Coordinates of C-alpha atoms and ligand atoms in Angstrom, one line a residue:
X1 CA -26.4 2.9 0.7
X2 CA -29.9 1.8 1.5
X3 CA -30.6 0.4 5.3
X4 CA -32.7 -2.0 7.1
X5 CA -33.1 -3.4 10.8
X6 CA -32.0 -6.0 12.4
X7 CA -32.5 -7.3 16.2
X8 CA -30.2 -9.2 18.7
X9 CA -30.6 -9.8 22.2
X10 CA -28.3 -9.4 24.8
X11 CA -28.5 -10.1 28.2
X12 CA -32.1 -10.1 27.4
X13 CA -33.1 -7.1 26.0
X14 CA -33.5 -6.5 22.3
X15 CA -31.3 -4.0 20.3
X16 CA -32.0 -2.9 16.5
X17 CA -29.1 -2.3 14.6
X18 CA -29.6 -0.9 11.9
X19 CA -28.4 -2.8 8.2
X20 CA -25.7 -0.4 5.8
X21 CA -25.8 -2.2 2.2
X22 CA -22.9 -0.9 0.2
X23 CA -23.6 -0.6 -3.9
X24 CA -22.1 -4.0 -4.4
X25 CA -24.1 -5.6 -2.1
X26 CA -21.5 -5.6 0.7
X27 CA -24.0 -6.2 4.1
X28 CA -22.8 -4.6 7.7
X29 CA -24.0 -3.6 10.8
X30 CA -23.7 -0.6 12.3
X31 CA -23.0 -0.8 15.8
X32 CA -22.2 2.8 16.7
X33 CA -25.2 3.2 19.1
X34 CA -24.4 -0.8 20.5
X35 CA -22.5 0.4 23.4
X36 CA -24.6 3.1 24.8
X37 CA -28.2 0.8 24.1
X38 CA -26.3 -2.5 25.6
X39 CA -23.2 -1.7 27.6
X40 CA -21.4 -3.8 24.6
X41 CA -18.8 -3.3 22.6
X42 CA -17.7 -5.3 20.1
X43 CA -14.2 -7.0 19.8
X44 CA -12.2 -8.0 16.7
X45 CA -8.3 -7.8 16.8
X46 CA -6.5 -7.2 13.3
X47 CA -10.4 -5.6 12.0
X48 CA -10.7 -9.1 10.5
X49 CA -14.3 -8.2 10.4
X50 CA -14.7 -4.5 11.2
X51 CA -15.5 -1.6 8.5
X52 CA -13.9 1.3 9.8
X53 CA -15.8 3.2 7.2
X54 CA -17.3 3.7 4.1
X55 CA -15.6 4.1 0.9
X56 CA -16.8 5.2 -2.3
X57 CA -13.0 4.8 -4.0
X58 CA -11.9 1.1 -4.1
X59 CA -14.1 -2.0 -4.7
X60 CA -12.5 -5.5 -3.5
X61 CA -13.9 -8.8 -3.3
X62 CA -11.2 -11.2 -2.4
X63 CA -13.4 -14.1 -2.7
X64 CA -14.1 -13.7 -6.3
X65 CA -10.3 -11.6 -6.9
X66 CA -12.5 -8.6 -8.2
X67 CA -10.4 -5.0 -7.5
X68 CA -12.6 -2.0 -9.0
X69 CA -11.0 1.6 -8.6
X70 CA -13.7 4.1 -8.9
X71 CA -16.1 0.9 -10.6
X72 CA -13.3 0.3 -13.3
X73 CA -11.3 -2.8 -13.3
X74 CA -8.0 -3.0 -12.4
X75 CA -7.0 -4.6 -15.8
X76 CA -9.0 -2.1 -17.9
X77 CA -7.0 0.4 -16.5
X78 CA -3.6 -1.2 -16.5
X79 CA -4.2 -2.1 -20.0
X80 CA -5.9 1.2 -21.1
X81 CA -4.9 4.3 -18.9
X82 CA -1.7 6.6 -17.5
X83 CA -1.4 6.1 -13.9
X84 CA -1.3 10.3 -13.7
X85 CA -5.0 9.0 -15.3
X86 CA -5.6 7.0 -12.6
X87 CA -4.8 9.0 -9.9
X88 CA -7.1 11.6 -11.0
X89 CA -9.6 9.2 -11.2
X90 CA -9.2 8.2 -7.3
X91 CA -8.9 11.7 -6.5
X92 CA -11.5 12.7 -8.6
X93 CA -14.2 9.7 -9.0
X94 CA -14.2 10.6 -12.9
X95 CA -11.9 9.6 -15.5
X96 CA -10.2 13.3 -16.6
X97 CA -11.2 15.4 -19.9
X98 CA -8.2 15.7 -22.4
X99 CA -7.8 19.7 -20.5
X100 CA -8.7 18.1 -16.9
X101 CA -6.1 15.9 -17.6
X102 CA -3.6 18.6 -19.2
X103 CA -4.2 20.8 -15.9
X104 CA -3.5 18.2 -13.6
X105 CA -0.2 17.2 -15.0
X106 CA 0.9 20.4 -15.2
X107 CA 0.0 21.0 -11.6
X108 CA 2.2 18.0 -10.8
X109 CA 5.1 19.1 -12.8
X110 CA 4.6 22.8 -10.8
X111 CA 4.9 20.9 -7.7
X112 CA 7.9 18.3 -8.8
X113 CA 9.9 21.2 -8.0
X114 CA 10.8 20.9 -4.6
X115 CA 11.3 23.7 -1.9
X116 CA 15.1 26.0 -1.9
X117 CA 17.5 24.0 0.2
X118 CA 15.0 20.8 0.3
X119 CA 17.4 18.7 -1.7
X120 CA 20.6 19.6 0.7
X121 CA 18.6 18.1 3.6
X122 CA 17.6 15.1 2.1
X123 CA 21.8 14.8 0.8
X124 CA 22.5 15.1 4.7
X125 CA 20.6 11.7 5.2
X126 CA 23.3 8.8 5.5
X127 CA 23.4 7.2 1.9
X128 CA 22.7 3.7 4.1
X129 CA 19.9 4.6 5.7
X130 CA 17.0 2.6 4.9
X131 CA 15.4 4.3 1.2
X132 CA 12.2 3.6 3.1
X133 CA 13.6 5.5 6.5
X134 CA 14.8 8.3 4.0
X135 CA 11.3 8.6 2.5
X136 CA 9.3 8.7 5.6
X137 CA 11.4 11.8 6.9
X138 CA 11.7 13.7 3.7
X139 CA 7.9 13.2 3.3
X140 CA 7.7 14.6 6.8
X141 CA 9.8 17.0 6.7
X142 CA 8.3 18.9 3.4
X143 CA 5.5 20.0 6.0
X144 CA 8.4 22.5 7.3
X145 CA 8.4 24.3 4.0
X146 CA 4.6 25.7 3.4
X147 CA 3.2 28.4 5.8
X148 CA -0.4 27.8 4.7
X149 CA -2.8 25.1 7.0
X150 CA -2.0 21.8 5.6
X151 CA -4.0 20.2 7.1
X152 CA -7.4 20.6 4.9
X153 CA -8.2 18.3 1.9
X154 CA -7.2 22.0 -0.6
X155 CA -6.4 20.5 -4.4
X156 CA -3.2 22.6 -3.7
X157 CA -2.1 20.3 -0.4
X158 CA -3.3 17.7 -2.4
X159 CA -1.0 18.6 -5.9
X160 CA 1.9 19.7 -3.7
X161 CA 2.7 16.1 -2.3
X162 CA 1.8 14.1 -5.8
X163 CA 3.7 15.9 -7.5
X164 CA 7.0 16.2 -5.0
X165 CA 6.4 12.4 -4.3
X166 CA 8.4 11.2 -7.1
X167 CA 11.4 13.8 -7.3
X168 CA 11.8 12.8 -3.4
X169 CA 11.8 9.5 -4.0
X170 CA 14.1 9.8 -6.9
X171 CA 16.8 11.5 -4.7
X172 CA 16.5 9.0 -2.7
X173 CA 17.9 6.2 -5.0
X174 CA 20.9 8.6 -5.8
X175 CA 21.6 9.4 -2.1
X176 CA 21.6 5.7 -1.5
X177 CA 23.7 5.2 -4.6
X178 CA 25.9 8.3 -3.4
X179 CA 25.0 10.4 -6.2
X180 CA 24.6 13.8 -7.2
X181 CA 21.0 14.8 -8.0
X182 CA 20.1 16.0 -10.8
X183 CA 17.0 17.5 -12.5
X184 CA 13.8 17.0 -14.2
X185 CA 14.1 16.3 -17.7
X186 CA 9.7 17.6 -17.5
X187 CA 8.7 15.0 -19.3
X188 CA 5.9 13.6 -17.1
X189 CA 6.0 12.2 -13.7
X190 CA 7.0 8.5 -14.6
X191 CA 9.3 9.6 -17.2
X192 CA 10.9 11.9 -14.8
X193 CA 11.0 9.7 -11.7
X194 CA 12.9 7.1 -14.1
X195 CA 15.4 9.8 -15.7
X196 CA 16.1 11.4 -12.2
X197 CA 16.7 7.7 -10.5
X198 CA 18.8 6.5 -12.8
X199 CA 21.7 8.7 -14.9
X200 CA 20.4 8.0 -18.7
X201 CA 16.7 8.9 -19.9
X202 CA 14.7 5.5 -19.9
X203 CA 13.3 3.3 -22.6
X204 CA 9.6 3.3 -23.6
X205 CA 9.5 -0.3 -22.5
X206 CA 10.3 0.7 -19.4
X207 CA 8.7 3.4 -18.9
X208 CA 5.6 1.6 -19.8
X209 CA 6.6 -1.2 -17.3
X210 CA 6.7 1.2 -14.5
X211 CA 3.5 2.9 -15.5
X212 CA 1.5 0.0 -15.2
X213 CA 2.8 -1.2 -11.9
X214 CA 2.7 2.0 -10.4
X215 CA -1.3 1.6 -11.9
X216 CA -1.5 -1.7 -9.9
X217 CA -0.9 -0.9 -7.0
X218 CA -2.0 2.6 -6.9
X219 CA -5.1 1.8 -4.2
X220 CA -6.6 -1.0 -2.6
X221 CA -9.6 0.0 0.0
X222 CA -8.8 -0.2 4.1
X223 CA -5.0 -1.9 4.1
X224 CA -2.6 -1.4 6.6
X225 CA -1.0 2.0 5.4
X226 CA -4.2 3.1 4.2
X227 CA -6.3 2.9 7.8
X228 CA -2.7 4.0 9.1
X229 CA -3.2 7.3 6.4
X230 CA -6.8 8.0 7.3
X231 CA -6.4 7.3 11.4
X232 CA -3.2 10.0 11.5
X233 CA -5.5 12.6 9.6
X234 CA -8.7 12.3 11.1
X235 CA -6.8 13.7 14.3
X236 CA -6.6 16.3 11.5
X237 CA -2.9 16.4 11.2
X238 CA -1.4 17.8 8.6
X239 CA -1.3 16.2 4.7
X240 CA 2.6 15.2 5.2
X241 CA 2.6 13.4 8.5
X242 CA -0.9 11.6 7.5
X243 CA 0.9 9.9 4.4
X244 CA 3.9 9.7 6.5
X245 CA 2.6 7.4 8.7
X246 CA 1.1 5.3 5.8
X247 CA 4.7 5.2 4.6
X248 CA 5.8 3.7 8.0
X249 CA 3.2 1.1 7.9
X250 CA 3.8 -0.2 4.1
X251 CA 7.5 -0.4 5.1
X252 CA 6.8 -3.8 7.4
X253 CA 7.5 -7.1 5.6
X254 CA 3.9 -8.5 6.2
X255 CA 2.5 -5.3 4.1
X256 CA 4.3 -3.4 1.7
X257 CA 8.0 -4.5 2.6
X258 CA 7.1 -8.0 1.2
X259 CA 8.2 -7.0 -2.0
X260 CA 11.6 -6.4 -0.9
X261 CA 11.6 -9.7 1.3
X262 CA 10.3 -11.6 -2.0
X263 CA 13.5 -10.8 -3.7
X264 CA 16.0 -11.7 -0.8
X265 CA 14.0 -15.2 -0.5
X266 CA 13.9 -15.7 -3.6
X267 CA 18.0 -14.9 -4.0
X268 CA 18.4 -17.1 -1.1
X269 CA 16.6 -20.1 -2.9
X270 CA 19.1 -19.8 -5.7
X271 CA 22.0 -19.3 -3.7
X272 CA 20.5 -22.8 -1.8
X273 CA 21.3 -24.5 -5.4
X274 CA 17.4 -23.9 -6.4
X275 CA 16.4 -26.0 -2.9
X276 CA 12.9 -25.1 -3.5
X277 CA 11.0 -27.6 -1.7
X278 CA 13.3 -27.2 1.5
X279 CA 11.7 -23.5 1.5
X280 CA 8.1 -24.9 1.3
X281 CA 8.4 -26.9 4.2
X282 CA 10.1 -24.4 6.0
X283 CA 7.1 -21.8 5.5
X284 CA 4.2 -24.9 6.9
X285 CA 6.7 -26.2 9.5
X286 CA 5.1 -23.8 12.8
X287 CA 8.4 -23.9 14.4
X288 CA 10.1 -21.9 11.9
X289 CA 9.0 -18.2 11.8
X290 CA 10.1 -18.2 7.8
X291 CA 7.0 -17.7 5.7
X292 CA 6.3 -17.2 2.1
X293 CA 7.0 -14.4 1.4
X294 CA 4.7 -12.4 -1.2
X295 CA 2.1 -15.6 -0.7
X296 CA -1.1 -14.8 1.4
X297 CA -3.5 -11.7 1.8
X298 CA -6.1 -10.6 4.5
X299 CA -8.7 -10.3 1.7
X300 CA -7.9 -12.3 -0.8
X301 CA -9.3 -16.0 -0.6
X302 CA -8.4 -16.7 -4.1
X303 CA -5.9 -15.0 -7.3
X304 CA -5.2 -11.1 -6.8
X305 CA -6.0 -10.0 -9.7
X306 CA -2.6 -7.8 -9.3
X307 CA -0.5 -10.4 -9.4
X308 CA -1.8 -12.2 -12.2
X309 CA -1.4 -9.3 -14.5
X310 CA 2.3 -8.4 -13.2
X311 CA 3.3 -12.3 -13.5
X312 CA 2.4 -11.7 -17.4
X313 CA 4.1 -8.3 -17.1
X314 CA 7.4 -9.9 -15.8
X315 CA 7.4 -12.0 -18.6
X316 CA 7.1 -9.5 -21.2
X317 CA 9.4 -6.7 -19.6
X318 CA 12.2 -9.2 -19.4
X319 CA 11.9 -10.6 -22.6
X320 CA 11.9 -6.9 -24.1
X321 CA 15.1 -6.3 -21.8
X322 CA 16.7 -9.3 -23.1
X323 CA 17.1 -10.1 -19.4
X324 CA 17.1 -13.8 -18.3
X325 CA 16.9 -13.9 -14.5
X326 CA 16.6 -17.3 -12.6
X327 CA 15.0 -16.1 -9.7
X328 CA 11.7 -15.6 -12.5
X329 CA 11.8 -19.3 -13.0
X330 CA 12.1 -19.8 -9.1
X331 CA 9.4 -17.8 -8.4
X332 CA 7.0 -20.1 -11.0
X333 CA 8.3 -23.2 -10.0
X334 CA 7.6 -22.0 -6.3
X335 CA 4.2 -20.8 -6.7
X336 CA 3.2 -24.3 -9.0
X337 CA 4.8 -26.2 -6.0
X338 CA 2.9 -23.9 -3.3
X339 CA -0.5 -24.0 -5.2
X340 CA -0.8 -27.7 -4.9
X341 CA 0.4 -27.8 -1.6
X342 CA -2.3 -28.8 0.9
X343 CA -1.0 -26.3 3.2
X344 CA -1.5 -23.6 0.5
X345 CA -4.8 -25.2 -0.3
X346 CA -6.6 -25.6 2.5
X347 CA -5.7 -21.8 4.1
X348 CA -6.8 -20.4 0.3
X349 CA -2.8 -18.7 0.3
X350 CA -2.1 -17.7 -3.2
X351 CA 0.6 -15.4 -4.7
X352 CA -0.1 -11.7 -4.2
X353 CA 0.9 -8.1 -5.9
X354 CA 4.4 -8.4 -4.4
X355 CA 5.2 -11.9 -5.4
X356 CA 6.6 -10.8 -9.4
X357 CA 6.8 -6.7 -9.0
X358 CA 10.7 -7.5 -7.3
X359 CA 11.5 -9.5 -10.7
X360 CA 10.5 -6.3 -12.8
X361 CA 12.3 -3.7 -10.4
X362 CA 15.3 -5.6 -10.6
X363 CA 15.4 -5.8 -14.3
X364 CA 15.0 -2.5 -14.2
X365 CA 18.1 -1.7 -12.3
X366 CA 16.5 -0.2 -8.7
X367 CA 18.5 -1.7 -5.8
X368 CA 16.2 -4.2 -3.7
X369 CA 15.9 -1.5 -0.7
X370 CA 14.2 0.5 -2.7
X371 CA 11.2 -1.7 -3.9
X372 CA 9.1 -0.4 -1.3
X373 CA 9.7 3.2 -1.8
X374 CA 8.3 2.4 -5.2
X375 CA 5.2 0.6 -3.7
X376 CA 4.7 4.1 -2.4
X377 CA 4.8 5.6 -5.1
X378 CA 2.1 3.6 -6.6
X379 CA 0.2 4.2 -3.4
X380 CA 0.5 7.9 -3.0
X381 CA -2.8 8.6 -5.0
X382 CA -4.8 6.2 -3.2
X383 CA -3.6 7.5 0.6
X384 CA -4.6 11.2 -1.0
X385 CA -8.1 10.0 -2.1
X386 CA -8.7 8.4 1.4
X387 CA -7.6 11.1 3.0
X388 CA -9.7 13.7 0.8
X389 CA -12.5 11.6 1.5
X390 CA -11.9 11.1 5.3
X391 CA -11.5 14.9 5.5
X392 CA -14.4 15.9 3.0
X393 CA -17.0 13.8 5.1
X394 CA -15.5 14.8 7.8
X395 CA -15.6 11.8 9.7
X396 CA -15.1 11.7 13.3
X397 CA -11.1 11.3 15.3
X398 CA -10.3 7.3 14.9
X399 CA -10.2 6.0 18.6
X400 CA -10.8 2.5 18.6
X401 CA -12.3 0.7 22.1
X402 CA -10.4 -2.3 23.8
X403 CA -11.6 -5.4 26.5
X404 CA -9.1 -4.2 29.5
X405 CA -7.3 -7.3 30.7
X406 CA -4.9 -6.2 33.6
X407 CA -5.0 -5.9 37.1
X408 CA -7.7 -4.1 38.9
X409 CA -7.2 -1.6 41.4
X410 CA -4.5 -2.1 43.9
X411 CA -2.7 0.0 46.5
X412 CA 1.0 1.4 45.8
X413 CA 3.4 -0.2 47.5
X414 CA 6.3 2.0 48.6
X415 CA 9.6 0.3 47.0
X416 CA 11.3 -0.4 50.5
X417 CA 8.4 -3.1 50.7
X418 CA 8.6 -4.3 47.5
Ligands
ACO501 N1 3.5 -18.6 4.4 C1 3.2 -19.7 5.2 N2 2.0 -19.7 5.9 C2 1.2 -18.6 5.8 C3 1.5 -17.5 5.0 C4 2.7 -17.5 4.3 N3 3.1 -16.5 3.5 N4 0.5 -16.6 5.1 C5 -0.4 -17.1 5.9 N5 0.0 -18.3 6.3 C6 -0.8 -19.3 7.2 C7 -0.7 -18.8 8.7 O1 0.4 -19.4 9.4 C8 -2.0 -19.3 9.2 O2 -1.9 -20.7 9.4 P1 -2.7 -21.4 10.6 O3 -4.2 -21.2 10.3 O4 -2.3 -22.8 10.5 O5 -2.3 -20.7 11.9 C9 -3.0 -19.1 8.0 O6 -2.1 -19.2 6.9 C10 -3.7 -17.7 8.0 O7 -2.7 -16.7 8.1 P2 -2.8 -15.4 8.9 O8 -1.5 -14.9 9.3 O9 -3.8 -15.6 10.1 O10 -3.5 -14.4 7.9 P3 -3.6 -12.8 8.0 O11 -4.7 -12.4 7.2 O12 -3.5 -12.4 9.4 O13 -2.2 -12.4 7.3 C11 -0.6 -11.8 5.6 C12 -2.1 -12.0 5.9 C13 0.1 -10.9 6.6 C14 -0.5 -11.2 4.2 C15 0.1 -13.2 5.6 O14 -0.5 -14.1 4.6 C16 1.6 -13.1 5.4 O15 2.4 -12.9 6.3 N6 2.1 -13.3 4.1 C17 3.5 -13.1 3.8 C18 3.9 -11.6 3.8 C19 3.4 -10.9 2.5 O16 3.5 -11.4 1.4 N7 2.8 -9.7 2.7 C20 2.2 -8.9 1.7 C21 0.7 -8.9 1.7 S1 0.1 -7.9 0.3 C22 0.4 -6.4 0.8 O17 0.3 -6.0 2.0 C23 0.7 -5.4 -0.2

């Protein structure tokens, strides 16, 4: 990051903030010393314009739909590479040797096995519970089982939550299914997670399928669940309730719940007799709350490159599954109608990652409750490498500033005057 100068005046006097130029050219200003030079602070609700760091993980332009983990492209690597690759790639900043690679899976197969008496608590969870309510206590609750400090960014904090990620989540989808659990066939973590979630082994196709969305949406810089991840830890809290929080945050419908409101709109559209334009109008019409869902992103002014590459993917896994599922012929006809909408348009709202990953979990056979849990999933290595990095820089406790706007100082009243 190379830095320059740059001079503003307030309330007459002149303050030089220094210039931070990120390796793609990304321009800020670093305002850390504003306040105490100016008696400023600066104000921006929903960080629609605020870098709460620097990150040498993710690159995302949402102008130009560009996402770059680690400087590779997200479709070179959803064409190309395992996500067990991929995360070690995040983790790592290097794509892994053939024996890096060899070590690291076997670490993550060492840790799928998770602690005595783990799997009775996670059977005590009501079977209704929320699969994303299940996940955020179980993750939370594995910080009961290690003695050792869990809270520094160790390879062996780091390996023990990859690799008892999936096997969690995988009980999960048979405790909400009221199932027994049953055990690791060891034949990788996507493999596994698929063989333990469901009661037969899976099909390449599938298995494939899975890979690559898990690959997609495995980081994507400073989101919601993300900041959540590296806020909670840079109080330095433990590994499990960081990512536990992150879990919390991806489970609301504007972030990573979408996927599982996609779904139920979509189901609703066909259950409307296909009503599609009655839904469009609903989503511009400012009365109505109802928006679309999986349409829209904070960065993105243009395609997410995820979304294009799953739409494609929906296509293929369902024609290899010999499903035929109307809501994937919904879903286009919505976004063609959408996209040359005005309304769409002119606020630059396109489809995003969640819009077509529903179609493909459903094909596969997971119950619509559990989409998110698989977003996590997916997300798991990129809430580890921004945690790793948080902690190995170690950057300062988050604690944001705020404009106070209620009343000044008054006298207490005692309550028989009041
Ligand atoms: N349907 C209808 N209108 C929309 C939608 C939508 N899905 N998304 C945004 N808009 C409109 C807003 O009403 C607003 O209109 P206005 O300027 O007339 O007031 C304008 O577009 C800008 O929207 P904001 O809400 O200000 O944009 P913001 O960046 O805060 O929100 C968000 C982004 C939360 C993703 C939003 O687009 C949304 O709610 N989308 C639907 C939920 C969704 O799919 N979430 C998943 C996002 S991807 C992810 O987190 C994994």
């Amino acid at each position: 990051m190379s830095e320059n100068i740059v001079a503003i005046q307030l309330d007459g006097k002149e303050i030089n903030l220094p210039v931070v130029i990120g390796t793609e050219n990304e321009k800020a200003l670093d305002i850390a010393k504003l306040r105490a030079e100016s008696g400023f602070i600066t104000l921006d609700t929903g960080y629609k314009n605020t870098g709460a760091t620097s990150s040498a993980i993710t690159f995302l332009n949402g102008e130009e739909g560009i996402l770059h983990y680690r400087g590779y492209d997200i479709a070179d690597l959803a064409e190309n590479a395992s996500f067990t690759e991929v995360s070690y790639l995040l983790l790592y900043g290097e794509l892994p040797s053939k024996d890096q690679l060899a070590n690291f899976e076997a670490s993550l197969a060492t840790n799928s096995r998770l602690p005595e008496g783990f799997a009775d608590l996670q059977k005590a969870f009501p079977s209704e519970a929320h699969p994303m309510s299940q996940l955020a206590a179980g993750i939370c609750l594995l910080s009961n089982y290690y003695k050792r400090n869990t809270s520094d960014a160790t390879d062996e904090n780091i390996h023990t939550i990859l690799g008892a990620f999936a096997p969690v989540a995988a009980n999960i989808q048979r405790n909400f299914l009221n199932k027994d659990f049953v055990s690791s066939p060891g034949k990788g973590l996507v493999y596994d997670f698929l063989a333990m979630a469901f009661d037969e082994e899976p099909d390449e196709v599938i298995v494939d399928a899975m890979d690559k969305l898990l690959i997609l949406h495995a980081d994507h810089e400073q989101n919601c669940s993300t900041s959540t991840v590296r806020m909670v830890g840079s109080s330095h809290a433990n590994i499990f309730a960081s990512i536990t929080g992150g879990i919390n945050a991806l489970w609301g419908p504007l972030h990573g719940g979408a996927n599982q409101s996609v779904l139920e709109m979509l189901e609703a559209i066909k259950a409307d007799g296909g009503n599609i334009k009655k839904y469009v109008a609903k989503a511009k019409d400012k009365d109505d709350p109802f928006r679309l869902m999986g349409f829209g992103h904070r960065v993105y002014k243009n395609f997410d490159p995820r979304a294009k590459i799953i739409k494609r993917a929906a296509d293929n896994v369902l024609n290899k599954l010999g499903v035929k599922d109307e809501t994937l012929s919904i879903a286009k006809k919505l976004e063609e109608i959408a996209l040359s909408d005005s309304y769409f348009v002119e606020r630059n709202l396109y489809p995003n990652v969640d819009f077509y990953s529903g179609i493909i979990y459903k094909a596969i056979g997971f119950p619509t409750e559990m989409f998110t849990v698989l977003f996590a999933l997916g997300r798991i290595p990129g809430w580890v490498s921004n945690w790793k990095e948080m902690r190995d820089r170690k950057e300062p406790i988050g604690r944001p500033r705020q404009v106070y706007t209620g009343a000044t100082l008054r006298k207490y009243t005692p309550i028989s005057e009041r």
